mmCIF file of C-alpha atoms in Angstrom:
data_model
loop_
_atom_site.group_PDB
_atom_site.id
_atom_site.type_symbol
_atom_site.label_atom_id
_atom_site.label_comp_id
_atom_site.label_asym_id
_atom_site.label_seq_id
_atom_site.Cartn_x
_atom_site.Cartn_y
_atom_site.Cartn_z
ATOM 1 C CA MET A 15 0.006 -0.002 -0.004
ATOM 2 C CA THR A 16 1.321 3.405 -1.003
ATOM 3 C CA THR A 17 1.684 6.068 1.632
ATOM 4 C CA ALA A 18 0.926 9.685 0.751
ATOM 5 C CA THR A 19 3.773 12.183 0.626
ATOM 6 C CA THR A 20 3.758 15.946 0.322
ATOM 7 C CA SER A 21 7.171 16.622 -1.228
ATOM 8 C CA LYS A 22 6.054 16.829 -4.875
ATOM 9 C CA ALA A 23 5.537 20.192 -6.526
ATOM 10 C CA GLU A 24 4.757 19.044 -10.057
ATOM 11 C CA ALA A 25 2.466 16.348 -11.369
ATOM 12 C CA PRO A 26 4.583 13.263 -12.166
ATOM 13 C CA ALA A 27 4.800 11.719 -15.574
ATOM 14 C CA ALA A 28 2.031 9.413 -16.673
ATOM 15 C CA LEU A 29 2.326 5.851 -15.438
ATOM 16 C CA PRO A 30 3.079 3.027 -17.883
ATOM 17 C CA GLY A 31 -0.160 1.942 -19.510
ATOM 18 C CA ALA A 32 -1.819 5.120 -18.209
ATOM 19 C CA GLU A 33 -5.562 5.508 -18.044
ATOM 20 C CA SER A 34 -7.443 7.643 -20.567
ATOM 21 C CA PRO A 35 -7.560 11.429 -20.027
ATOM 22 C CA GLY A 36 -10.299 12.180 -17.501
ATOM 23 C CA THR A 37 -10.170 8.789 -15.805
ATOM 24 C CA VAL A 38 -10.048 8.942 -11.986
ATOM 25 C CA VAL A 39 -8.644 5.995 -10.054
ATOM 26 C CA ILE A 40 -8.945 5.829 -6.256
ATOM 27 C CA ASP A 41 -6.762 2.963 -5.132
ATOM 28 C CA ALA A 42 -7.148 1.635 -1.580
ATOM 29 C CA VAL A 43 -7.345 5.129 -0.116
ATOM 30 C CA THR A 44 -7.620 5.669 3.645
ATOM 31 C CA LYS A 45 -8.054 8.946 5.511
ATOM 32 C CA HIS A 46 -8.034 9.381 9.304
ATOM 33 C CA TYR A 47 -8.954 12.373 11.427
ATOM 34 C CA GLY A 48 -7.457 11.522 14.779
ATOM 35 C CA ASP A 49 -8.997 8.226 15.869
ATOM 36 C CA ALA A 50 -11.851 8.520 13.392
ATOM 37 C CA THR A 51 -11.616 6.853 9.985
ATOM 38 C CA ALA A 52 -13.335 9.036 7.380
ATOM 39 C CA VAL A 53 -12.420 6.904 4.331
ATOM 40 C CA ASP A 54 -11.548 3.233 4.751
ATOM 41 C CA ARG A 55 -9.479 1.507 2.032
ATOM 42 C CA LEU A 56 -11.720 2.920 -0.676
ATOM 43 C CA SER A 57 -11.167 1.813 -4.270
ATOM 44 C CA LEU A 58 -13.097 3.237 -7.209
ATOM 45 C CA THR A 59 -12.459 3.743 -10.910
ATOM 46 C CA ILE A 60 -14.360 6.587 -12.587
ATOM 47 C CA GLU A 61 -14.309 6.302 -16.359
ATOM 48 C CA ALA A 62 -13.439 9.216 -18.621
ATOM 49 C CA GLY A 63 -16.555 11.217 -19.498
ATOM 50 C CA GLU A 64 -18.671 9.580 -16.800
ATOM 51 C CA PHE A 65 -21.109 11.374 -14.510
ATOM 52 C CA ILE A 66 -20.783 9.639 -11.173
ATOM 53 C CA SER A 67 -22.379 10.596 -7.871
ATOM 54 C CA LEU A 68 -21.039 9.874 -4.407
ATOM 55 C CA LEU A 69 -24.234 9.537 -2.367
ATOM 56 C CA GLY A 70 -24.699 9.070 1.333
ATOM 57 C CA PRO A 71 -25.603 10.644 4.666
ATOM 58 C CA SER A 72 -23.410 13.084 6.583
ATOM 59 C CA GLY A 73 -20.215 11.456 7.823
ATOM 60 C CA CYS A 74 -20.087 8.669 5.221
ATOM 61 C CA GLY A 75 -16.841 9.941 3.648
ATOM 62 C CA LYS A 76 -18.136 11.298 0.346
ATOM 63 C CA THR A 77 -16.934 14.878 0.785
ATOM 64 C CA THR A 78 -13.587 13.764 2.191
ATOM 65 C CA THR A 79 -13.124 11.613 -0.919
ATOM 66 C CA LEU A 80 -13.887 14.578 -3.173
ATOM 67 C CA ARG A 81 -11.526 16.835 -1.245
ATOM 68 C CA MET A 82 -8.707 14.293 -1.651
ATOM 69 C CA ILE A 83 -9.246 14.232 -5.422
ATOM 70 C CA ALA A 84 -9.213 18.039 -5.428
ATOM 71 C CA GLY A 85 -6.054 18.194 -3.321
ATOM 72 C CA PHE A 86 -7.518 19.931 -0.277
ATOM 73 C CA GLU A 87 -6.813 16.775 1.783
ATOM 74 C CA GLU A 88 -4.062 14.187 1.442
ATOM 75 C CA PRO A 89 -4.772 10.469 1.929
ATOM 76 C CA ASP A 90 -2.978 8.695 4.740
ATOM 77 C CA ALA A 91 -2.606 5.615 2.555
ATOM 78 C CA GLY A 92 -3.352 4.559 -0.997
ATOM 79 C CA ASP A 93 -3.105 6.417 -4.290
ATOM 80 C CA ILE A 94 -5.267 8.747 -6.392
ATOM 81 C CA ARG A 95 -4.657 9.085 -10.118
ATOM 82 C CA VAL A 96 -6.231 11.366 -12.700
ATOM 83 C CA SER A 97 -5.548 10.690 -16.387
ATOM 84 C CA GLY A 98 -2.931 8.139 -15.336
ATOM 85 C CA ARG A 99 -0.935 10.510 -13.086
ATOM 86 C CA SER A 100 -0.601 10.091 -9.363
ATOM 87 C CA LEU A 101 -1.748 13.166 -7.449
ATOM 88 C CA LEU A 102 -0.048 12.368 -4.153
ATOM 89 C CA GLY A 103 1.522 15.569 -2.889
ATOM 90 C CA VAL A 104 0.452 17.598 -5.944
ATOM 91 C CA PRO A 105 -1.071 20.952 -4.850
ATOM 92 C CA PRO A 106 -4.648 21.717 -5.939
ATOM 93 C CA TYR A 107 -3.655 24.364 -8.480
ATOM 94 C CA ARG A 108 -1.479 21.879 -10.370
ATOM 95 C CA ARG A 109 -4.183 19.211 -10.686
ATOM 96 C CA ASP A 110 -6.221 18.835 -13.869
ATOM 97 C CA VAL A 111 -9.420 19.212 -11.886
ATOM 98 C CA ASN A 112 -11.682 22.052 -10.815
ATOM 99 C CA THR A 113 -14.214 22.197 -7.988
ATOM 100 C CA VAL A 114 -17.617 23.829 -7.677
ATOM 101 C CA PHE A 115 -18.762 24.229 -4.072
ATOM 102 C CA GLN A 116 -22.172 24.806 -2.485
ATOM 103 C CA ALA A 117 -20.885 28.233 -1.416
ATOM 104 C CA TYR A 118 -19.987 29.727 -4.798
ATOM 105 C CA ALA A 119 -17.323 32.087 -3.331
ATOM 106 C CA LEU A 120 -17.599 34.668 -6.092
ATOM 107 C CA PHE A 121 -15.671 37.909 -5.663
ATOM 108 C CA PRO A 122 -18.367 40.533 -4.953
ATOM 109 C CA HIS A 123 -16.287 43.473 -6.240
ATOM 110 C CA MET A 124 -15.653 41.813 -9.627
ATOM 111 C CA SER A 125 -18.004 41.508 -12.563
ATOM 112 C CA VAL A 126 -19.182 38.119 -13.791
ATOM 113 C CA ALA A 127 -16.585 38.162 -16.599
ATOM 114 C CA GLU A 128 -13.821 39.164 -14.170
ATOM 115 C CA ASN A 129 -14.740 36.349 -11.816
ATOM 116 C CA VAL A 130 -14.576 33.829 -14.634
ATOM 117 C CA ALA A 131 -11.278 35.237 -15.942
ATOM 118 C CA TYR A 132 -9.556 35.331 -12.527
ATOM 119 C CA GLY A 133 -8.025 31.843 -12.674
ATOM 120 C CA LEU A 134 -6.655 32.361 -16.156
ATOM 121 C CA GLN A 135 -5.115 35.681 -15.110
ATOM 122 C CA GLN A 136 -3.357 33.949 -12.221
ATOM 123 C CA LYS A 137 -1.861 31.530 -14.731
ATOM 124 C CA ARG A 138 -0.703 34.495 -16.868
ATOM 125 C CA THR A 139 -2.714 33.339 -19.851
ATOM 126 C CA PRO A 140 -2.488 35.803 -22.788
ATOM 127 C CA LYS A 141 -5.235 38.452 -22.669
ATOM 128 C CA SER A 142 -6.605 37.581 -26.103
ATOM 129 C CA GLU A 143 -6.963 33.940 -25.100
ATOM 130 C CA ILE A 144 -8.577 34.892 -21.781
ATOM 131 C CA ARG A 145 -11.199 36.943 -23.605
ATOM 132 C CA ASP A 146 -12.126 34.122 -25.982
ATOM 133 C CA ARG A 147 -12.196 31.470 -23.262
ATOM 134 C CA VAL A 148 -14.315 33.601 -20.922
ATOM 135 C CA VAL A 149 -16.869 34.166 -23.701
ATOM 136 C CA ASP A 150 -16.938 30.406 -24.427
ATOM 137 C CA ALA A 151 -17.400 29.538 -20.737
ATOM 138 C CA LEU A 152 -20.173 32.093 -20.263
ATOM 139 C CA ASP A 153 -21.923 30.766 -23.364
ATOM 140 C CA LEU A 154 -21.787 27.233 -21.945
ATOM 141 C CA ALA A 155 -23.309 28.467 -18.705
ATOM 142 C CA GLN A 156 -25.863 30.648 -20.538
ATOM 143 C CA MET A 157 -24.544 33.744 -18.737
ATOM 144 C CA ARG A 158 -22.961 35.806 -21.548
ATOM 145 C CA GLY A 159 -25.655 38.462 -21.255
ATOM 146 C CA PHE A 160 -24.739 38.998 -17.587
ATOM 147 C CA ALA A 161 -20.985 39.436 -18.110
ATOM 148 C CA ASP A 162 -20.885 43.007 -16.737
ATOM 149 C CA ARG A 163 -23.048 42.417 -13.661
ATOM 150 C CA LYS A 164 -21.767 41.955 -10.118
ATOM 151 C CA PRO A 165 -22.619 38.723 -8.222
ATOM 152 C CA THR A 166 -24.918 40.636 -5.869
ATOM 153 C CA GLN A 167 -27.079 41.506 -8.885
ATOM 154 C CA LEU A 168 -27.652 37.828 -9.701
ATOM 155 C CA SER A 169 -30.084 35.186 -8.443
ATOM 156 C CA GLY A 170 -28.846 32.041 -6.710
ATOM 157 C CA GLY A 171 -29.205 30.017 -9.895
ATOM 158 C CA GLN A 172 -27.315 32.609 -11.910
ATOM 159 C CA GLN A 173 -24.491 32.676 -9.356
ATOM 160 C CA GLN A 174 -24.298 28.903 -9.607
ATOM 161 C CA ARG A 175 -23.900 29.188 -13.382
ATOM 162 C CA VAL A 176 -21.083 31.696 -12.913
ATOM 163 C CA ALA A 177 -19.329 29.311 -10.549
ATOM 164 C CA LEU A 178 -19.663 26.596 -13.205
ATOM 165 C CA ALA A 179 -18.272 28.917 -15.896
ATOM 166 C CA ARG A 180 -15.337 29.816 -13.650
ATOM 167 C CA ALA A 181 -14.529 26.114 -13.203
ATOM 168 C CA LEU A 182 -15.033 25.220 -16.864
ATOM 169 C CA VAL A 183 -12.939 28.068 -18.251
ATOM 170 C CA ASN A 184 -9.813 26.189 -17.141
ATOM 171 C CA ARG A 185 -10.883 23.220 -19.299
ATOM 172 C CA PRO A 186 -10.293 20.577 -16.642
ATOM 173 C CA SER A 187 -10.353 16.863 -17.389
ATOM 174 C CA VAL A 188 -12.443 16.350 -14.241
ATOM 175 C CA LEU A 189 -15.049 18.624 -12.674
ATOM 176 C CA LEU A 190 -15.764 18.047 -8.975
ATOM 177 C CA LEU A 191 -19.109 19.262 -7.611
ATOM 178 C CA ASP A 192 -19.618 19.396 -3.841
ATOM 179 C CA GLU A 193 -23.381 19.668 -3.261
ATOM 180 C CA PRO A 194 -23.557 22.699 -5.599
ATOM 181 C CA LEU A 195 -27.383 22.727 -5.713
ATOM 182 C CA GLY A 196 -27.975 22.619 -1.979
ATOM 183 C CA ALA A 197 -28.610 26.364 -1.631
ATOM 184 C CA LEU A 198 -31.252 26.504 -4.368
ATOM 185 C CA ASP A 199 -35.014 26.203 -3.948
ATOM 186 C CA ARG A 200 -36.678 23.007 -5.122
ATOM 187 C CA GLN A 201 -37.897 24.164 -8.541
ATOM 188 C CA LEU A 202 -34.604 25.804 -9.476
ATOM 189 C CA ARG A 203 -32.672 22.807 -8.153
ATOM 190 C CA GLU A 204 -34.645 20.465 -10.421
ATOM 191 C CA GLU A 205 -34.069 22.759 -13.411
ATOM 192 C CA MET A 206 -30.338 22.868 -12.702
ATOM 193 C CA GLN A 207 -30.197 19.084 -12.443
ATOM 194 C CA LEU A 208 -31.357 18.868 -16.063
ATOM 195 C CA GLU A 209 -28.979 21.621 -17.160
ATOM 196 C CA LEU A 210 -25.987 20.026 -15.439
ATOM 197 C CA LYS A 211 -26.595 16.678 -17.084
ATOM 198 C CA LEU A 212 -27.059 18.263 -20.503
ATOM 199 C CA LEU A 213 -23.901 20.336 -20.025
ATOM 200 C CA GLN A 214 -21.876 17.282 -18.999
ATOM 201 C CA SER A 215 -23.149 15.310 -22.000
ATOM 202 C CA ARG A 216 -22.235 18.168 -24.341
ATOM 203 C CA LEU A 217 -18.745 18.666 -22.890
ATOM 204 C CA GLY A 218 -17.934 14.994 -22.417
ATOM 205 C CA ILE A 219 -15.757 15.631 -19.367
ATOM 206 C CA THR A 220 -15.799 13.619 -16.170
ATOM 207 C CA PHE A 221 -18.175 14.872 -13.449
ATOM 208 C CA VAL A 222 -17.819 13.698 -9.861
ATOM 209 C CA PHE A 223 -20.865 14.888 -7.925
ATOM 210 C CA VAL A 224 -21.206 14.699 -4.147
ATOM 211 C CA THR A 225 -24.706 14.798 -2.680
ATOM 212 C CA HIS A 226 -26.901 13.485 0.118
ATOM 213 C CA ASP A 227 -29.969 14.022 -2.087
ATOM 214 C CA GLN A 228 -31.026 10.760 -3.697
ATOM 215 C CA GLY A 229 -33.199 12.535 -6.262
ATOM 216 C CA GLU A 230 -30.218 14.462 -7.603
ATOM 217 C CA ALA A 231 -28.125 11.314 -7.869
ATOM 218 C CA LEU A 232 -30.878 9.271 -9.512
ATOM 219 C CA SER A 233 -31.762 11.936 -12.081
ATOM 220 C CA MET A 234 -28.252 12.793 -13.293
ATOM 221 C CA SER A 235 -25.799 9.949 -12.764
ATOM 222 C CA ASP A 236 -24.421 7.307 -15.057
ATOM 223 C CA ARG A 237 -23.472 5.431 -11.880
ATOM 224 C CA ILE A 238 -24.032 6.016 -8.183
ATOM 225 C CA ALA A 239 -21.656 5.048 -5.389
ATOM 226 C CA ILE A 240 -23.665 4.631 -2.181
ATOM 227 C CA MET A 241 -21.239 5.299 0.660
ATOM 228 C CA ARG A 242 -21.374 4.006 4.213
ATOM 229 C CA SER A 243 -18.733 4.429 6.937
ATOM 230 C CA GLY A 244 -16.007 5.411 4.483
ATOM 231 C CA ARG A 245 -16.645 2.557 2.041
ATOM 232 C CA ILE A 246 -18.817 1.921 -0.979
ATOM 233 C CA GLU A 247 -21.890 -0.124 -0.121
ATOM 234 C CA GLN A 248 -23.071 -0.396 -3.727
ATOM 235 C CA LEU A 249 -21.853 0.925 -7.072
ATOM 236 C CA ALA A 250 -24.339 0.717 -9.932
ATOM 237 C CA ASP A 251 -26.573 2.654 -12.315
ATOM 238 C CA ALA A 252 -29.736 4.332 -11.017
ATOM 239 C CA ASP A 253 -32.090 1.539 -12.118
ATOM 240 C CA THR A 254 -30.060 -1.111 -10.319
ATOM 241 C CA VAL A 255 -29.605 0.891 -7.131
ATOM 242 C CA TYR A 256 -33.314 1.587 -6.928
ATOM 243 C CA ALA A 257 -34.749 -1.753 -8.051
ATOM 244 C CA ARG A 258 -32.067 -4.154 -6.814
ATOM 245 C CA PRO A 259 -30.365 -2.605 -3.777
ATOM 246 C CA ALA A 260 -27.466 -4.646 -2.444
ATOM 247 C CA SER A 261 -28.464 -4.247 1.215
ATOM 248 C CA ALA A 262 -31.179 -2.948 3.504
ATOM 249 C CA TYR A 263 -28.983 0.113 4.044
ATOM 250 C CA VAL A 264 -29.129 0.972 0.339
ATOM 251 C CA ALA A 265 -32.810 0.011 0.077
ATOM 252 C CA ALA A 266 -33.674 2.374 2.925
ATOM 253 C CA PHE A 267 -31.454 5.268 1.819
ATOM 254 C CA VAL A 268 -32.584 5.365 -1.810
ATOM 255 C CA GLY A 269 -36.325 6.016 -1.825
ATOM 256 C CA GLN A 270 -38.602 4.830 0.958
ATOM 257 C CA GLN A 271 -39.387 1.321 2.108
ATOM 258 C CA ASN A 272 -41.897 -0.454 4.274
ATOM 259 C CA PHE A 273 -39.938 -3.001 6.268
ATOM 260 C CA PHE A 274 -41.404 -6.124 7.885
ATOM 261 C CA ARG A 275 -39.213 -8.007 10.343
ATOM 262 C CA GLY A 276 -39.945 -11.664 11.015
ATOM 263 C CA THR A 277 -38.877 -15.265 10.762
ATOM 264 C CA VAL A 278 -37.991 -16.744 7.376
ATOM 265 C CA VAL A 279 -40.289 -19.682 6.624
ATOM 266 C CA GLU A 280 -40.588 -22.246 3.840
ATOM 267 C CA GLY A 281 -41.377 -20.878 0.399
ATOM 268 C CA GLY A 282 -39.328 -17.703 0.694
ATOM 269 C CA ALA A 283 -41.385 -15.605 3.084
ATOM 270 C CA VAL A 284 -41.035 -13.549 6.230
ATOM 271 C CA ASP A 285 -43.698 -14.302 8.832
ATOM 272 C CA SER A 286 -44.062 -10.926 10.528
ATOM 273 C CA ALA A 287 -46.529 -9.790 13.168
ATOM 274 C CA HIS A 288 -48.676 -8.067 10.556
ATOM 275 C CA SER A 289 -48.297 -9.970 7.297
ATOM 276 C CA LEU A 290 -46.836 -13.053 5.698
ATOM 277 C CA VAL A 291 -44.554 -11.347 3.167
ATOM 278 C CA TYR A 292 -43.434 -13.424 0.217
ATOM 279 C CA ASP A 293 -40.308 -12.791 -1.825
ATOM 280 C CA MET A 294 -39.971 -15.235 -4.712
ATOM 281 C CA SER A 295 -36.203 -14.673 -4.937
ATOM 282 C CA ALA A 296 -35.473 -15.083 -1.232
ATOM 283 C CA GLU A 297 -32.432 -17.172 -0.343
ATOM 284 C CA LEU A 298 -32.200 -16.686 3.421
ATOM 285 C CA PRO A 299 -32.054 -19.771 5.646
ATOM 286 C CA VAL A 300 -35.367 -20.982 7.008
ATOM 287 C CA GLY A 301 -35.636 -20.045 10.671
ATOM 288 C CA SER A 302 -33.370 -17.007 10.409
ATOM 289 C CA THR A 303 -34.604 -13.483 11.032
ATOM 290 C CA GLY A 304 -35.291 -11.590 7.843
ATOM 291 C CA LEU A 305 -36.365 -8.134 6.790
ATOM 292 C CA ALA A 306 -38.821 -7.882 3.916
ATOM 293 C CA ALA A 307 -38.992 -4.543 2.096
ATOM 294 C CA VAL A 308 -41.812 -3.161 -0.066
ATOM 295 C CA ARG A 309 -41.730 0.301 -1.637
ATOM 296 C CA PRO A 310 -44.829 2.474 -1.051
ATOM 297 C CA GLU A 311 -45.561 2.812 -4.769
ATOM 298 C CA PHE A 312 -46.010 -0.970 -4.994
ATOM 299 C CA VAL A 313 -48.619 -1.040 -2.227
ATOM 300 C CA SER A 314 -52.303 -0.983 -3.225
ATOM 301 C CA ILE A 315 -54.877 0.235 -0.724
ATOM 302 C CA GLU A 316 -58.655 0.008 -0.506
ATOM 303 C CA ALA A 317 -61.450 0.071 2.012
ATOM 304 C CA ASP A 318 -61.592 -3.135 4.053
ATOM 305 C CA VAL A 319 -65.110 -4.464 3.654
ATOM 306 C CA ALA A 320 -64.223 -7.743 5.354
ATOM 307 C CA ALA A 321 -62.212 -6.577 8.357
ATOM 308 C CA ASP A 322 -62.762 -9.846 10.197
ATOM 309 C CA ALA A 323 -61.369 -12.010 7.399
ATOM 310 C CA SER A 324 -58.020 -13.693 7.957
ATOM 311 C CA GLY A 325 -55.091 -12.042 6.212
ATOM 312 C CA ALA A 326 -53.689 -13.512 3.025
ATOM 313 C CA ALA A 327 -50.016 -13.456 2.036
ATOM 314 C CA ASN A 328 -48.713 -10.034 1.010
ATOM 315 C CA THR A 329 -51.734 -8.401 2.612
ATOM 316 C CA ALA A 330 -51.918 -6.199 5.716
ATOM 317 C CA ARG A 331 -54.988 -4.743 7.433
ATOM 318 C CA GLY A 332 -55.075 -1.598 9.472
ATOM 319 C CA THR A 333 -56.543 1.827 10.117
ATOM 320 C CA LEU A 334 -55.930 4.880 7.940
ATOM 321 C CA ILE A 335 -54.294 7.593 10.065
ATOM 322 C CA GLY A 336 -52.994 10.027 7.447
ATOM 323 C CA VAL A 337 -53.579 11.176 3.845
ATOM 324 C CA SER A 338 -51.223 13.509 1.949
ATOM 325 C CA HIS A 339 -51.618 14.985 -1.536
ATOM 326 C CA LEU A 340 -48.217 14.893 -3.288
ATOM 327 C CA GLY A 341 -49.373 16.241 -6.613
ATOM 328 C CA GLU A 342 -49.113 13.330 -9.009
ATOM 329 C CA THR A 343 -49.602 10.818 -6.187
ATOM 330 C CA MET A 344 -51.641 10.376 -3.035
ATOM 331 C CA GLN A 345 -49.880 9.068 0.067
ATOM 332 C CA TYR A 346 -51.632 7.055 2.766
ATOM 333 C CA LEU A 347 -50.293 6.264 6.230
ATOM 334 C CA VAL A 348 -51.805 3.141 7.756
ATOM 335 C CA ARG A 349 -51.511 1.945 11.357
ATOM 336 C CA LEU A 350 -51.080 -1.834 11.338
ATOM 337 C CA GLY A 351 -50.795 -2.249 15.083
ATOM 338 C CA ASP A 352 -49.263 -0.690 18.150
ATOM 339 C CA ASP A 353 -45.727 -1.196 16.833
ATOM 340 C CA GLN A 354 -45.836 -0.507 13.095
ATOM 341 C CA SER A 355 -47.282 1.652 10.350
ATOM 342 C CA LEU A 356 -47.158 1.399 6.560
ATOM 343 C CA ILE A 357 -47.014 3.856 3.658
ATOM 344 C CA ALA A 358 -48.906 3.361 0.393
ATOM 345 C CA ARG A 359 -48.764 5.666 -2.640
ATOM 346 C CA ARG A 360 -51.156 5.615 -5.551
ATOM 347 C CA PRO A 361 -51.327 7.782 -8.699
ATOM 348 C CA SER A 362 -53.798 10.594 -8.079
ATOM 349 C CA PRO A 363 -56.206 9.710 -10.930
ATOM 350 C CA GLU A 364 -56.750 6.212 -9.569
ATOM 351 C CA ALA A 365 -56.322 6.842 -5.832
ATOM 352 C CA PRO A 366 -59.209 5.564 -3.698
ATOM 353 C CA GLN A 367 -61.380 8.010 -1.784
ATOM 354 C CA LEU A 368 -60.626 7.145 1.839
ATOM 355 C CA ALA A 369 -61.043 9.043 5.097
ATOM 356 C CA ILE A 370 -58.930 9.028 8.219
ATOM 357 C CA GLY A 371 -60.235 6.348 10.555
ATOM 358 C CA ASP A 372 -61.321 3.985 7.761
ATOM 359 C CA ALA A 373 -60.468 0.317 8.007
ATOM 360 C CA VAL A 374 -58.246 -0.462 5.017
ATOM 361 C CA VAL A 375 -56.491 -3.400 3.461
ATOM 362 C CA CYS A 376 -53.106 -3.055 1.751
ATOM 363 C CA SER A 377 -51.605 -5.556 -0.655
ATOM 364 C CA TRP A 378 -48.622 -5.978 -2.974
ATOM 365 C CA ARG A 379 -47.195 -8.485 -5.447
ATOM 366 C CA ALA A 380 -44.560 -11.002 -4.426
ATOM 367 C CA GLU A 381 -42.185 -9.743 -7.117
ATOM 368 C CA SER A 382 -42.261 -6.299 -5.485
ATOM 369 C CA VAL A 383 -40.693 -7.653 -2.293
ATOM 370 C CA LEU A 384 -36.999 -7.622 -1.412
ATOM 371 C CA LEU A 385 -35.602 -9.693 1.431
ATOM 372 C CA PHE A 386 -32.512 -8.881 3.492
ATOM 373 C CA PRO A 387 -30.817 -10.313 6.563
ATOM 374 C CA ALA A 388 -32.275 -8.581 9.610
ATOM 375 C CA ASP A 389 -28.836 -7.781 11.019
ATOM 376 C CA ASP A 390 -28.315 -5.424 8.072
ATOM 377 C CA ALA A 391 -31.281 -3.315 9.141
ATOM 378 C CA ALA A 392 -29.640 -1.803 12.203
ATOM 379 C CA SER A 393 -28.072 0.935 10.097
ATOM 380 C CA ALA A 394 -30.808 1.255 7.481
ATOM 381 C CA SER A 395 -31.433 4.941 7.112
ATOM 382 C CA GLY A 396 -34.878 5.221 5.517
ATOM 383 C CA TYR A 397 -38.481 4.648 6.464
ATOM 384 C CA VAL A 398 -38.601 1.478 8.587
ATOM 385 C CA ALA A 399 -42.277 1.416 9.515
ATOM 386 C CA PRO A 400 -41.930 3.090 12.930
ATOM 387 C CA PRO A 401 -44.261 2.643 15.871
ATOM 388 C CA THR A 402 -47.344 4.824 15.847
ATOM 389 C CA ALA A 403 -48.674 6.824 18.751
#
């Protein structure tokens, strides 16, 4: 294992058989802060031109990983390479990467064009080249018409575009984005998600995006690295992460889940206190404790006209205790017993007309169920059917 050093001033020559320009390789990287391990022997290869998101809750190591790629932190062990060159000990300004932060850090006394040109001026780029590159960067960010304005005269979304232009004007092989949309309101954030993905596709450069927002990661990424305790829990495309999570931790963090804890019985089912939940692909040992997961959008709900009937498999009876209108969907919160509740979501046009206090029956298909070892649920971070008051 390679140990980080800080004696280098220049980027070293490319390694034999070097990776393509824009490829990022994180090789068994570890980072400690005192006794705490922020990143734990992390290995990840990001392909040239890929849009990858590092997704996870606070403290999972995603921002530390980004800061090590940028050069603001040095790994205690392991190696980081960009375009086939090791970055160990290379200062941030000599790395072929640029970073966009949540706090855009624009100079308030400079115009938009001056902010974008600042980095090139520090590199003593010829004035004629600076002018052309600033115009190109502002065009990419759709901010050319605001070149003479000061940052205080811009909206939050416009300031974010200026920060992007300032990073792109240097023509980096890799663009690092540290929760850059976190300060925007919801509608603008969703608009910028589309714009960022379109911009990345047009430029073809590598984007490494750090976020705790699953919606951002799902909507933009070619692949998502779900991080947990300094390691990658799952690395896959959005469809796989959502539909086939590798663990209860991932299942709970990405989207919402209704979890049923119980004993695994013959036929691939969890016999919980409130429902016999079948999972046709289950492979857990009979007699072990399992955790069955069903997403709210797979749960149907209707008035229970036979409340005394015995429950069938993949069916749960309870009392409706909450109804929320989410626009395109209706959300129902159902109390199953003293220790658990359940969420169901139905498209608004076909949602049943139910009132709080109604007896309801919820059901779902066996193929909509995922089954995990119960010991993996301790750190699951999503909706885990909590007790109801």
